[in-house]
CSV table of C-alpha atoms in Angstrom, one decimal:
chain,number,residue,atom,x,y,z
C,59,UNK,CA,0.0,0.0,0.0
C,60,UNK,CA,1.5,3.3,-1.1
C,61,UNK,CA,1.0,7.0,-0.3
C,62,UNK,CA,-1.9,8.9,-1.8
C,63,UNK,CA,-1.3,10.2,-5.3
C,64,UNK,CA,-0.6,13.9,-5.3
C,65,UNK,CA,-3.6,14.4,-7.6
C,66,UNK,CA,-5.9,13.1,-4.9
C,67,UNK,CA,-7.8,15.9,-3.0
C,68,UNK,CA,-7.2,16.1,0.7
C,69,UNK,CA,-9.8,17.7,3.0
C,70,UNK,CA,-9.2,19.3,6.4
C,71,UNK,CA,-12.2,19.8,8.7
C,72,UNK,CA,-11.7,22.4,11.4
C,73,UNK,CA,-9.7,25.5,10.6
C,74,UNK,CA,-8.0,26.4,13.9
C,75,UNK,CA,-4.3,26.5,14.3
C,76,UNK,CA,-3.9,22.7,13.9
C,77,UNK,CA,-6.3,22.5,11.0
C,78,UNK,CA,-4.6,25.3,9.1
C,79,UNK,CA,-1.2,23.7,9.8
C,80,UNK,CA,-2.2,20.3,8.5
C,81,UNK,CA,-3.8,21.9,5.4
C,82,UNK,CA,-0.5,23.7,4.7
C,83,UNK,CA,1.5,20.5,5.0
C,84,UNK,CA,-0.7,18.7,2.5
C,85,UNK,CA,-0.8,21.7,0.2
C,86,UNK,CA,2.9,22.3,0.1
C,87,UNK,CA,3.4,18.5,-0.6
C,88,UNK,CA,1.3,19.0,-3.8
C,89,UNK,CA,-2.3,18.0,-3.0
C,90,UNK,CA,-5.4,19.9,-3.9
C,91,UNK,CA,-6.8,20.8,-0.4
C,92,UNK,CA,-10.3,21.6,0.6
C,93,UNK,CA,-11.0,23.4,3.9
C,94,UNK,CA,-14.2,23.1,5.7
C,95,UNK,CA,-15.5,24.6,9.0
C,96,UNK,CA,-18.9,24.5,10.5
C,97,UNK,CA,-18.8,28.2,11.2
C,98,UNK,CA,-19.7,30.2,8.1
C,99,UNK,CA,-16.8,32.2,6.7
C,100,UNK,CA,-14.1,30.5,8.8
C,101,UNK,CA,-12.8,28.3,5.9
C,102,UNK,CA,-12.3,31.4,3.7
C,103,UNK,CA,-10.4,33.2,6.5
C,104,UNK,CA,-8.3,30.1,7.1
C,105,UNK,CA,-7.4,30.0,3.3
C,106,UNK,CA,-6.3,33.6,3.5
C,107,UNK,CA,-4.2,32.9,6.6
C,108,UNK,CA,-2.5,30.0,4.9
C,109,UNK,CA,-2.0,32.1,1.8
C,110,UNK,CA,-0.2,34.7,3.9
C,111,UNK,CA,2.1,32.0,5.4
C,112,UNK,CA,2.9,30.8,1.8
C,113,UNK,CA,3.9,34.4,1.1
C,114,UNK,CA,6.3,34.3,4.0
C,115,UNK,CA,7.8,31.1,2.8
C,116,UNK,CA,8.5,32.8,-0.5
C,117,UNK,CA,10.2,35.7,1.3
C,118,UNK,CA,12.4,33.2,3.3
C,119,UNK,CA,13.4,31.4,0.1
C,120,UNK,CA,11.6,28.1,1.1
C,121,UNK,CA,9.1,28.3,-1.8
C,122,UNK,CA,9.3,29.8,-5.2
C,123,UNK,CA,6.8,32.3,-6.4
C,124,UNK,CA,5.5,29.8,-9.0
C,125,UNK,CA,5.1,27.2,-6.3
C,126,UNK,CA,3.1,29.6,-4.1
C,127,UNK,CA,0.8,30.6,-7.0
C,128,UNK,CA,0.2,26.9,-7.8
C,129,UNK,CA,-0.4,26.0,-4.2
C,130,UNK,CA,-2.8,28.9,-3.6
C,131,UNK,CA,-4.8,27.7,-6.7
C,132,UNK,CA,-5.1,24.2,-5.2
C,133,UNK,CA,-6.5,25.6,-1.9
C,134,UNK,CA,-10.3,25.8,-1.9
C,135,UNK,CA,-12.6,26.7,1.0
C,136,UNK,CA,-15.7,24.4,1.1
C,137,UNK,CA,-19.1,25.8,2.0
C,138,UNK,CA,-20.6,22.4,2.8
C,139,UNK,CA,-19.5,18.8,3.6
C,140,UNK,CA,-20.8,17.7,0.2
C,141,UNK,CA,-17.9,19.6,-1.4
C,142,UNK,CA,-15.6,16.9,0.1
C,143,UNK,CA,-17.2,14.0,-1.8
C,144,UNK,CA,-14.2,13.3,-4.1
C,145,UNK,CA,-11.5,13.5,-1.4
C,146,UNK,CA,-9.2,10.6,-0.8
C,147,UNK,CA,-8.4,11.7,2.7
C,148,UNK,CA,-10.2,13.7,5.3
C,149,UNK,CA,-8.4,14.9,8.4
C,150,UNK,CA,-10.4,16.2,11.3
C,151,UNK,CA,-9.1,18.9,13.7
C,152,UNK,CA,-12.2,20.0,15.5
C,153,UNK,CA,-12.9,20.4,19.2
C,154,UNK,CA,-11.8,17.6,21.5
C,155,UNK,CA,-15.2,16.2,22.2
C,156,UNK,CA,-16.1,12.6,21.4
C,157,UNK,CA,-19.7,13.3,20.5
C,158,UNK,CA,-18.7,16.1,18.1
C,159,UNK,CA,-16.1,14.0,16.3
C,160,UNK,CA,-18.5,11.0,16.0
C,161,UNK,CA,-21.2,13.2,14.6
C,162,UNK,CA,-18.8,14.7,12.1
C,163,UNK,CA,-17.5,11.3,10.8
C,164,UNK,CA,-21.0,9.8,10.6
C,165,UNK,CA,-21.9,12.7,8.3
C,166,UNK,CA,-18.7,12.3,6.3
C,167,UNK,CA,-19.5,8.6,5.7
C,168,UNK,CA,-22.6,9.7,3.9
C,169,UNK,CA,-20.6,12.0,1.7
C,170,UNK,CA,-17.2,10.5,0.7
C,171,UNK,CA,-16.5,7.4,-1.3
C,172,UNK,CA,-15.9,4.0,0.3
C,173,UNK,CA,-12.2,4.2,-0.4
C,174,UNK,CA,-11.7,7.6,1.3
C,175,UNK,CA,-9.3,7.4,4.3
C,176,UNK,CA,-10.8,9.1,7.4
C,177,UNK,CA,-8.4,10.5,10.0
C,178,UNK,CA,-8.6,12.3,13.4
C,179,UNK,CA,-5.9,14.6,14.8
C,180,UNK,CA,-7.1,13.9,18.3
C,181,UNK,CA,-4.4,14.0,21.0
C,182,UNK,CA,-6.5,12.9,24.0
C,183,UNK,CA,-9.5,10.8,22.8
C,184,UNK,CA,-9.5,7.2,21.8
C,185,UNK,CA,-9.3,6.6,18.1
C,186,UNK,CA,-11.2,3.4,18.6
C,187,UNK,CA,-14.0,5.2,20.4
C,188,UNK,CA,-14.3,7.8,17.6
C,189,UNK,CA,-14.4,5.1,15.0
C,190,UNK,CA,-17.0,3.2,17.0
C,191,UNK,CA,-19.8,5.3,15.6
C,192,UNK,CA,-18.9,4.4,12.0
C,193,UNK,CA,-20.3,1.8,9.6
C,194,UNK,CA,-16.8,1.2,8.3
C,195,UNK,CA,-14.3,1.7,11.0
C,196,UNK,CA,-11.6,-0.1,9.1
C,197,UNK,CA,-10.6,3.0,7.1
C,198,UNK,CA,-10.3,5.2,10.2
C,199,UNK,CA,-6.9,6.1,11.7
C,200,UNK,CA,-5.4,8.7,13.9
C,201,UNK,CA,-3.0,11.2,12.4
C,202,UNK,CA,-1.6,13.1,15.3
C,203,UNK,CA,0.4,16.0,14.2
C,204,UNK,CA,2.3,18.2,16.6
C,205,UNK,CA,2.0,22.0,16.8
C,206,UNK,CA,3.1,23.8,14.7
C,207,UNK,CA,2.3,21.1,12.1
C,208,UNK,CA,4.3,22.7,9.2
C,209,UNK,CA,7.5,22.7,11.4
C,210,UNK,CA,7.2,19.7,13.7
C,211,UNK,CA,8.5,16.6,11.9
C,212,UNK,CA,6.7,13.9,13.9
C,213,UNK,CA,3.3,12.3,13.1
C,214,UNK,CA,1.9,9.6,15.3
C,215,UNK,CA,-0.1,7.2,13.0
C,216,UNK,CA,-2.5,5.5,15.4
C,217,UNK,CA,-4.4,2.3,14.7
C,218,UNK,CA,-7.6,1.9,16.5
C,219,UNK,CA,-8.9,-1.6,17.5
C,220,UNK,CA,-10.8,-1.9,14.2
C,221,UNK,CA,-8.4,-0.1,11.9
C,222,UNK,CA,-7.4,-2.0,8.8
C,223,UNK,CA,-3.6,-2.5,8.5
C,224,UNK,CA,-3.8,-1.3,4.9
C,225,UNK,CA,-5.4,1.9,6.0
C,226,UNK,CA,-2.7,2.5,8.6
C,227,UNK,CA,0.0,1.8,6.1
C,228,UNK,CA,-1.5,4.2,3.6
C,229,UNK,CA,-1.7,6.9,6.2
C,230,UNK,CA,1.9,6.2,7.3
C,231,UNK,CA,3.2,6.4,3.8
C,232,UNK,CA,1.3,9.5,3.0
C,233,UNK,CA,2.7,11.3,6.1
C,234,UNK,CA,6.1,10.2,5.0
C,235,UNK,CA,5.5,11.5,1.5
C,236,UNK,CA,4.5,14.8,3.0
C,237,UNK,CA,8.0,15.1,4.5
C,238,UNK,CA,7.1,14.0,8.0
C,239,UNK,CA,8.6,11.3,10.2
C,240,UNK,CA,5.7,9.0,11.0
C,241,UNK,CA,5.7,6.5,13.8
C,242,UNK,CA,3.2,3.6,14.1
C,243,UNK,CA,1.3,3.5,17.4
C,244,UNK,CA,-1.5,1.4,18.9
C,245,UNK,CA,-4.5,3.2,20.3
C,246,UNK,CA,-3.5,3.8,23.9
C,247,UNK,CA,-4.1,6.8,26.2
C,248,UNK,CA,-1.6,9.5,25.2
C,249,UNK,CA,-0.4,7.4,22.3
C,250,UNK,CA,3.4,7.5,22.5
C,251,UNK,CA,4.5,11.0,23.3
C,252,UNK,CA,1.8,12.1,25.7
C,253,UNK,CA,2.1,8.8,27.6
C,254,UNK,CA,5.8,8.5,27.9
C,255,UNK,CA,6.4,12.2,28.6
C,256,UNK,CA,4.1,12.4,31.7
C,257,UNK,CA,7.0,11.9,34.2
C,258,UNK,CA,8.9,14.9,32.8
C,259,UNK,CA,6.2,17.2,34.2
C,260,UNK,CA,5.1,15.0,37.1
C,261,UNK,CA,8.5,14.6,38.7
C,262,UNK,CA,9.3,18.4,38.5
C,263,UNK,CA,6.0,19.1,40.1
C,264,UNK,CA,6.7,16.5,42.8
C,265,UNK,CA,10.0,18.1,43.7
C,266,UNK,CA,8.3,21.4,43.9
C,267,UNK,CA,5.4,20.1,46.1
C,268,UNK,CA,7.9,18.4,48.4
C,269,UNK,CA,9.6,21.8,48.7
C,270,UNK,CA,12.8,20.3,47.4
C,271,UNK,CA,13.5,23.2,44.9
C,272,UNK,CA,11.8,26.1,43.3
C,273,UNK,CA,10.7,26.1,39.6
C,274,UNK,CA,13.7,28.1,38.3
C,275,UNK,CA,16.1,25.7,40.0
C,276,UNK,CA,14.3,22.6,38.8
C,277,UNK,CA,14.2,24.0,35.2
C,278,UNK,CA,17.9,24.9,35.3
C,279,UNK,CA,18.9,21.5,36.5
C,280,UNK,CA,16.8,19.8,33.8
C,281,UNK,CA,18.4,21.9,31.1
C,282,UNK,CA,22.0,22.2,32.3
C,283,UNK,CA,22.5,18.8,33.8
C,284,UNK,CA,19.8,16.7,32.1
C,285,UNK,CA,20.3,18.1,28.6
C,286,UNK,CA,16.6,18.8,28.0
C,287,UNK,CA,15.8,21.7,25.7
C,288,UNK,CA,13.5,23.4,28.3
C,289,UNK,CA,12.7,22.8,31.9
C,290,UNK,CA,9.3,21.3,32.9
C,291,UNK,CA,7.9,24.5,34.4
C,292,UNK,CA,8.8,26.8,31.5
C,293,UNK,CA,7.6,24.2,29.0
C,294,UNK,CA,4.2,23.9,30.6
C,295,UNK,CA,4.0,27.7,30.7
C,296,UNK,CA,4.6,27.6,26.9
C,297,UNK,CA,2.1,24.8,26.3
C,298,UNK,CA,-0.5,26.3,28.6
C,299,UNK,CA,-1.1,25.0,32.1
C,300,UNK,CA,-4.7,24.2,31.3
C,301,UNK,CA,-3.7,22.3,28.2
C,302,UNK,CA,-1.0,20.3,29.9
C,303,UNK,CA,-3.1,19.5,33.0
C,304,UNK,CA,-6.0,18.5,30.7
C,305,UNK,CA,-3.8,16.0,28.9
C,306,UNK,CA,-2.4,14.6,32.2
C,307,UNK,CA,-5.9,14.3,33.6
C,308,UNK,CA,-7.1,12.5,30.4
C,309,UNK,CA,-4.3,10.0,30.4
C,310,UNK,CA,-4.8,9.4,34.2
C,311,UNK,CA,-8.5,8.9,33.8
C,312,UNK,CA,-8.1,6.7,30.7
C,313,UNK,CA,-5.7,4.4,32.7
C,314,UNK,CA,-8.3,4.0,35.4
C,315,UNK,CA,-6.6,6.5,37.7
C,316,UNK,CA,-3.2,4.6,37.6
C,317,UNK,CA,-1.0,6.4,40.2
C,318,UNK,CA,1.9,6.6,37.7
C,319,UNK,CA,-0.1,9.2,35.8
C,320,UNK,CA,-1.7,11.1,38.7
C,321,UNK,CA,-2.2,14.9,38.1
C,322,UNK,CA,-0.6,17.5,40.4
C,323,UNK,CA,-2.6,19.5,43.0
C,324,UNK,CA,-0.1,22.4,42.6
C,325,UNK,CA,-0.8,22.6,38.8
C,326,UNK,CA,-4.6,22.3,39.5
C,327,UNK,CA,-4.3,25.3,41.8
C,328,UNK,CA,-2.4,27.3,39.2
C,329,UNK,CA,-5.0,26.6,36.6
C,330,UNK,CA,-7.8,27.5,39.0
C,331,UNK,CA,-6.1,30.8,39.7
C,332,UNK,CA,-6.1,31.6,35.9
C,333,UNK,CA,-2.3,31.6,35.7
C,334,UNK,CA,-2.2,29.6,32.5
C,335,UNK,CA,1.3,30.5,31.4
C,336,UNK,CA,2.6,32.8,28.6
C,337,UNK,CA,-0.9,33.2,27.1
C,338,UNK,CA,-2.3,34.7,30.3
C,339,UNK,CA,0.8,36.6,31.3
C,340,UNK,CA,1.5,34.5,34.4
C,341,UNK,CA,2.1,30.9,35.1
C,342,UNK,CA,5.0,29.5,37.0
C,343,UNK,CA,6.8,32.5,35.8
C,344,UNK,CA,5.7,36.1,35.3
C,345,UNK,CA,5.6,37.3,31.6
C,346,UNK,CA,4.1,40.7,32.2
C,347,UNK,CA,6.0,43.8,31.1
C,348,UNK,CA,8.8,44.6,33.5
C,349,UNK,CA,8.7,41.2,35.2
C,350,UNK,CA,12.1,39.8,36.3
C,351,UNK,CA,12.8,36.1,35.7
C,352,UNK,CA,13.8,34.4,38.9
C,353,UNK,CA,17.3,33.0,39.1
C,354,UNK,CA,18.0,29.4,39.9
C,355,UNK,CA,19.4,28.6,43.4
C,356,UNK,CA,23.2,28.6,42.9
C,357,UNK,CA,25.7,27.9,45.7
C,358,UNK,CA,28.4,30.4,46.5
C,359,UNK,CA,32.1,29.6,46.1
C,360,UNK,CA,33.5,26.8,48.1
C,361,UNK,CA,36.9,25.3,48.4
C,362,UNK,CA,37.7,22.1,46.6
C,363,UNK,CA,39.0,19.1,48.6
C,364,UNK,CA,42.7,18.3,48.4
C,365,UNK,CA,41.8,14.8,47.2
C,366,UNK,CA,38.9,12.3,46.8
C,367,UNK,CA,38.9,8.6,47.2
C,368,UNK,CA,37.0,6.6,44.5
C,369,UNK,CA,35.4,3.5,45.8
C,370,UNK,CA,33.5,1.0,43.7
C,371,UNK,CA,31.8,1.4,40.3
C,372,UNK,CA,30.2,4.8,39.8
C,373,UNK,CA,28.0,3.5,37.0
C,374,UNK,CA,26.5,6.5,35.0
C,375,UNK,CA,28.9,8.8,36.8
C,376,UNK,CA,32.0,6.8,35.7
C,377,UNK,CA,33.4,9.9,33.9
C,378,UNK,CA,33.8,11.9,37.1
C,379,UNK,CA,37.3,10.6,38.3
C,380,UNK,CA,38.8,11.6,35.0
C,381,UNK,CA,37.2,15.0,35.2
C,382,UNK,CA,38.4,15.5,38.8
C,383,UNK,CA,42.0,14.6,37.8
C,384,UNK,CA,41.8,17.1,34.9
C,385,UNK,CA,40.7,19.8,37.4
C,386,UNK,CA,43.9,19.2,39.4
C,387,UNK,CA,42.3,17.4,42.4
C,388,UNK,CA,44.1,14.2,43.4
C,389,UNK,CA,42.1,11.0,42.9
C,390,UNK,CA,42.9,8.0,45.0
C,391,UNK,CA,41.4,4.6,44.0
C,392,UNK,CA,40.2,2.0,46.6
C,393,UNK,CA,38.9,-1.4,45.8
C,394,UNK,CA,35.3,-1.8,46.9
C,395,UNK,CA,32.5,-4.2,46.0
C,396,UNK,CA,29.8,-1.9,47.4
C,397,UNK,CA,28.0,1.1,46.0
C,398,UNK,CA,30.2,3.4,44.0
C,399,UNK,CA,31.1,6.6,45.9
C,400,UNK,CA,33.4,9.5,46.2
C,401,UNK,CA,34.9,9.9,49.7
C,402,UNK,CA,36.1,13.3,50.9
C,403,UNK,CA,39.2,13.7,53.2
C,404,UNK,CA,36.9,14.2,56.2
C,405,UNK,CA,35.1,10.9,55.5
C,406,UNK,CA,31.9,12.4,53.9
C,407,UNK,CA,30.5,10.5,51.0
C,408,UNK,CA,29.2,11.6,47.6
C,409,UNK,CA,26.7,9.2,46.0
C,410,UNK,CA,24.9,9.4,42.7
C,411,UNK,CA,21.2,9.8,43.3
C,412,UNK,CA,19.8,6.3,43.8
C,413,UNK,CA,16.3,6.7,45.2
C,414,UNK,CA,17.3,6.7,48.8
C,415,UNK,CA,16.8,9.7,51.1
C,416,UNK,CA,20.0,11.5,52.1
C,417,UNK,CA,18.8,11.6,55.7
C,418,UNK,CA,19.0,7.8,56.1
C,419,UNK,CA,22.7,7.6,55.0
C,420,UNK,CA,24.4,9.8,57.6
C,421,UNK,CA,27.4,11.8,56.4
C,422,UNK,CA,26.4,11.8,52.8
C,423,UNK,CA,25.6,14.1,49.9
C,424,UNK,CA,23.8,12.9,46.8
C,425,UNK,CA,24.6,14.4,43.4
C,426,UNK,CA,22.2,14.2,40.5
C,427,UNK,CA,22.4,12.4,37.2
C,428,UNK,CA,23.8,14.3,34.2
C,429,UNK,CA,23.4,13.5,30.5
C,430,UNK,CA,27.1,14.1,30.1
C,431,UNK,CA,29.1,15.1,33.1
C,432,UNK,CA,31.8,16.8,30.9
C,433,UNK,CA,29.4,19.0,29.1
C,434,UNK,CA,27.0,19.7,31.9
C,435,UNK,CA,27.2,23.2,33.2
C,436,UNK,CA,25.2,22.6,36.4
C,437,UNK,CA,25.0,19.8,39.0
C,438,UNK,CA,22.5,19.5,41.7
C,439,UNK,CA,23.4,18.3,45.2
C,440,UNK,CA,21.0,16.9,47.8
C,441,UNK,CA,21.6,17.3,51.5
C,442,UNK,CA,19.6,16.4,54.6
C,443,UNK,CA,19.2,18.8,57.5
C,444,UNK,CA,21.7,16.8,59.5
C,445,UNK,CA,24.4,16.6,56.7
C,446,UNK,CA,27.6,18.1,58.1
C,447,UNK,CA,28.4,21.4,56.6
C,448,UNK,CA,32.0,20.4,55.8
C,449,UNK,CA,30.7,17.6,53.6
C,450,UNK,CA,28.3,19.8,51.7
C,451,UNK,CA,30.9,22.5,51.2
C,452,UNK,CA,33.5,19.9,50.1
C,453,UNK,CA,31.0,18.4,47.6
C,454,UNK,CA,30.1,21.9,46.3
C,455,UNK,CA,33.8,22.9,46.0
C,456,UNK,CA,34.6,19.7,44.1
C,457,UNK,CA,31.9,20.2,41.4
C,458,UNK,CA,32.8,23.9,41.2
C,459,UNK,CA,36.4,22.9,40.5
C,460,UNK,CA,35.0,21.0,37.5
C,461,UNK,CA,33.6,24.2,36.2
C,462,UNK,CA,30.0,23.5,37.2
C,463,UNK,CA,27.4,25.7,38.8
C,464,UNK,CA,26.0,23.9,41.9
C,465,UNK,CA,22.4,23.9,43.0
C,466,UNK,CA,21.7,22.5,46.5
C,467,UNK,CA,18.2,21.1,46.8
C,468,UNK,CA,16.3,19.5,49.6
C,469,UNK,CA,16.4,15.8,50.6
C,470,UNK,CA,14.4,14.5,47.7
C,471,UNK,CA,15.0,10.8,47.0
C,472,UNK,CA,16.0,10.4,43.3
C,473,UNK,CA,16.6,14.2,43.1
C,474,UNK,CA,15.5,15.8,39.8
C,475,UNK,CA,17.1,14.4,36.6
C,476,UNK,CA,17.7,10.9,37.9
C,477,UNK,CA,14.1,10.3,39.0
C,478,UNK,CA,12.7,11.9,35.8
C,479,UNK,CA,14.9,9.9,33.5
C,480,UNK,CA,14.2,6.6,35.4
C,481,UNK,CA,10.5,7.1,35.1
C,482,UNK,CA,10.6,8.0,31.4
C,483,UNK,CA,12.7,4.9,30.7
C,484,UNK,CA,10.2,2.8,32.6
C,485,UNK,CA,7.2,4.1,30.8
C,486,UNK,CA,9.0,3.6,27.5
C,487,UNK,CA,9.7,0.0,28.2
C,488,UNK,CA,6.2,-0.5,29.5
C,489,UNK,CA,4.8,0.9,26.2
C,490,UNK,CA,7.0,-1.4,24.1
C,491,UNK,CA,6.1,-4.4,26.2
C,492,UNK,CA,2.4,-3.7,25.7
C,493,UNK,CA,2.6,-3.4,22.0
C,494,UNK,CA,2.1,0.4,21.8
C,495,UNK,CA,5.1,0.9,19.5
C,496,UNK,CA,8.5,-0.5,18.7
C,497,UNK,CA,11.6,0.6,20.6
C,498,UNK,CA,12.8,2.5,17.6
C,499,UNK,CA,9.5,4.3,17.2
C,500,UNK,CA,9.3,5.2,20.9
C,501,UNK,CA,12.8,6.7,20.7
C,502,UNK,CA,12.0,8.6,17.5
C,503,UNK,CA,8.8,10.0,18.9
C,504,UNK,CA,10.4,11.3,22.1
C,505,UNK,CA,13.3,12.9,20.3
C,506,UNK,CA,11.2,14.5,17.6
C,507,UNK,CA,8.0,15.1,19.4
C,508,UNK,CA,9.4,16.7,22.6
C,509,UNK,CA,13.0,17.2,21.8
C,510,UNK,CA,14.5,14.8,24.3
C,511,UNK,CA,18.3,14.7,24.0
C,512,UNK,CA,18.1,10.9,23.7
C,513,UNK,CA,15.4,8.4,23.1
C,514,UNK,CA,14.4,6.8,26.4
C,515,UNK,CA,15.2,3.3,25.3
C,516,UNK,CA,18.6,4.5,24.1
C,517,UNK,CA,19.1,6.5,27.3
C,518,UNK,CA,18.3,3.4,29.4
C,519,UNK,CA,20.9,1.4,27.5
C,520,UNK,CA,23.5,4.0,28.2
C,521,UNK,CA,22.7,4.1,31.9
C,522,UNK,CA,22.8,0.3,32.2
C,523,UNK,CA,20.0,-2.3,32.1
C,524,UNK,CA,19.4,-2.3,35.8
C,525,UNK,CA,19.9,1.4,36.7
C,526,UNK,CA,16.4,2.7,36.2
C,527,UNK,CA,14.8,-0.3,37.9
C,528,UNK,CA,17.0,-0.1,40.9
C,529,UNK,CA,16.3,3.6,41.4
C,530,UNK,CA,12.5,3.2,41.0
C,531,UNK,CA,12.5,0.2,43.3
C,532,UNK,CA,14.1,2.3,46.1
C,533,UNK,CA,11.7,5.2,45.5
C,534,UNK,CA,8.8,2.8,45.6
C,535,UNK,CA,10.0,1.4,49.0
C,536,UNK,CA,9.8,4.9,50.4
C,537,UNK,CA,6.5,5.8,48.8
C,538,UNK,CA,4.2,2.8,48.4
C,539,UNK,CA,1.4,4.7,46.8
C,540,UNK,CA,2.6,3.3,43.5
C,541,UNK,CA,3.5,6.4,41.5
C,542,UNK,CA,7.1,5.3,41.1
C,543,UNK,CA,6.5,1.5,41.1
C,544,UNK,CA,8.7,0.1,38.3
C,545,UNK,CA,6.8,-1.9,35.6
C,546,UNK,CA,7.1,-5.6,35.0
C,547,UNK,CA,8.6,-4.7,31.7
C,548,UNK,CA,11.4,-2.8,33.4
C,549,UNK,CA,11.9,-5.6,35.9
C,550,UNK,CA,12.3,-8.1,33.0
C,551,UNK,CA,14.7,-5.8,31.3
C,552,UNK,CA,16.8,-5.4,34.4
C,553,UNK,CA,16.9,-9.1,35.3
C,554,UNK,CA,17.2,-10.5,31.8
C,555,UNK,CA,19.9,-13.2,31.3
C,556,UNK,CA,21.9,-13.9,28.2
C,557,UNK,CA,21.6,-17.0,26.0
C,558,UNK,CA,24.0,-19.0,28.2
C,559,UNK,CA,22.0,-18.4,31.3
C,560,UNK,CA,24.3,-15.8,32.8
C,561,UNK,CA,23.2,-12.4,33.9
C,562,UNK,CA,23.3,-9.8,31.1
C,563,UNK,CA,26.1,-7.2,31.7
């Protein structure tokens, strides 16, 4: 099954931001495009708006004048659904209400031919449920574009329970012919991206709710240590707090209130207060004229220790001894079969965040995970109220000697980056194990859909097969509500054996 021929008309129903974006993608790819909106005059206004964007593409050299003229001639506002009768594909981008979408597609079934592919751009509703109202649900698929559709490369091609494989393949190949990167996905709450991405927001909110760190500090650590393009608080402000919370609530409800997807009370209060982010002028941050962006919590200068002793295997932090030597601090090696650690001259220990509370470990400071300790510009440290000041100062001075800014947060088990990455890795493995998508498609979706620095499966491999499971198991022991309970899929991955019966390295 191949992509739709470029001579085949494509219709877009719903002419808001997403509808216009999808129409532009199909138009620039070469299709005749029909625009329909239930509100009189909206389709014409949308056609004019798309035409203006085509003008800007010409100005930027991305489209020739001849291509713009030809594309504009192929774009036709439709005054009634009947005008879509000869379309080979109809993509819906109307309000996120099941009854509205079902009514629309029932009407479309009476208009279009039997071979017309019907698609919904829903991000929160079940593709299977929308198709359930149709006489022929086999030709119905989800085509979930990301905003802005002309710029974002990812399209989730979602097969409902009754979707014909041939229909899904045609939709997939058509998206690829349009210059997009499609990923195949089963109909599950949140599909790939909105399912696997929930911990990125949830863990930041948890750290805030537990008074471990303020939003500016959490965001700085996620960016400068975790390698994420944006922090969770600034990203939800950009998305819209109401939109982000609505998606979270939808996924949580669809999974029968699974604790792993639970919404945040802090975010609920923000939405109730009308602080929706950039669009309202205030969210976690203040965007009004004259507002000053808060600075992340950054420790003052501290003296580096004369030496550190490296004991055991530091795992994901194995690069640190080399960086410490390069910084001019003596590194002494000591054989140890226990948990990897750095020991300061006074006996204080530095441990990579492992899901345990710092308070239970005595003279210890935890340091957070980094995507790349050499390139990271900030490292978070976690100390308990009883942590000796000399140990915290020594840890601070050590990382400052490596050229890092240091943020000291509260005693939050798993800290910020470590718990976030572990939970994302877990949900990715869970999705693959349940047939939502392949490992490759999960990684592609998360890199392209939300700009993660690594795909979660790839990230998990780099951290070691048992790392995420071990951290989440420790978190779950300390909070048995189930939010951080590792999945069976992650357990199997962590405890897999090789073909000879030995433990996998």
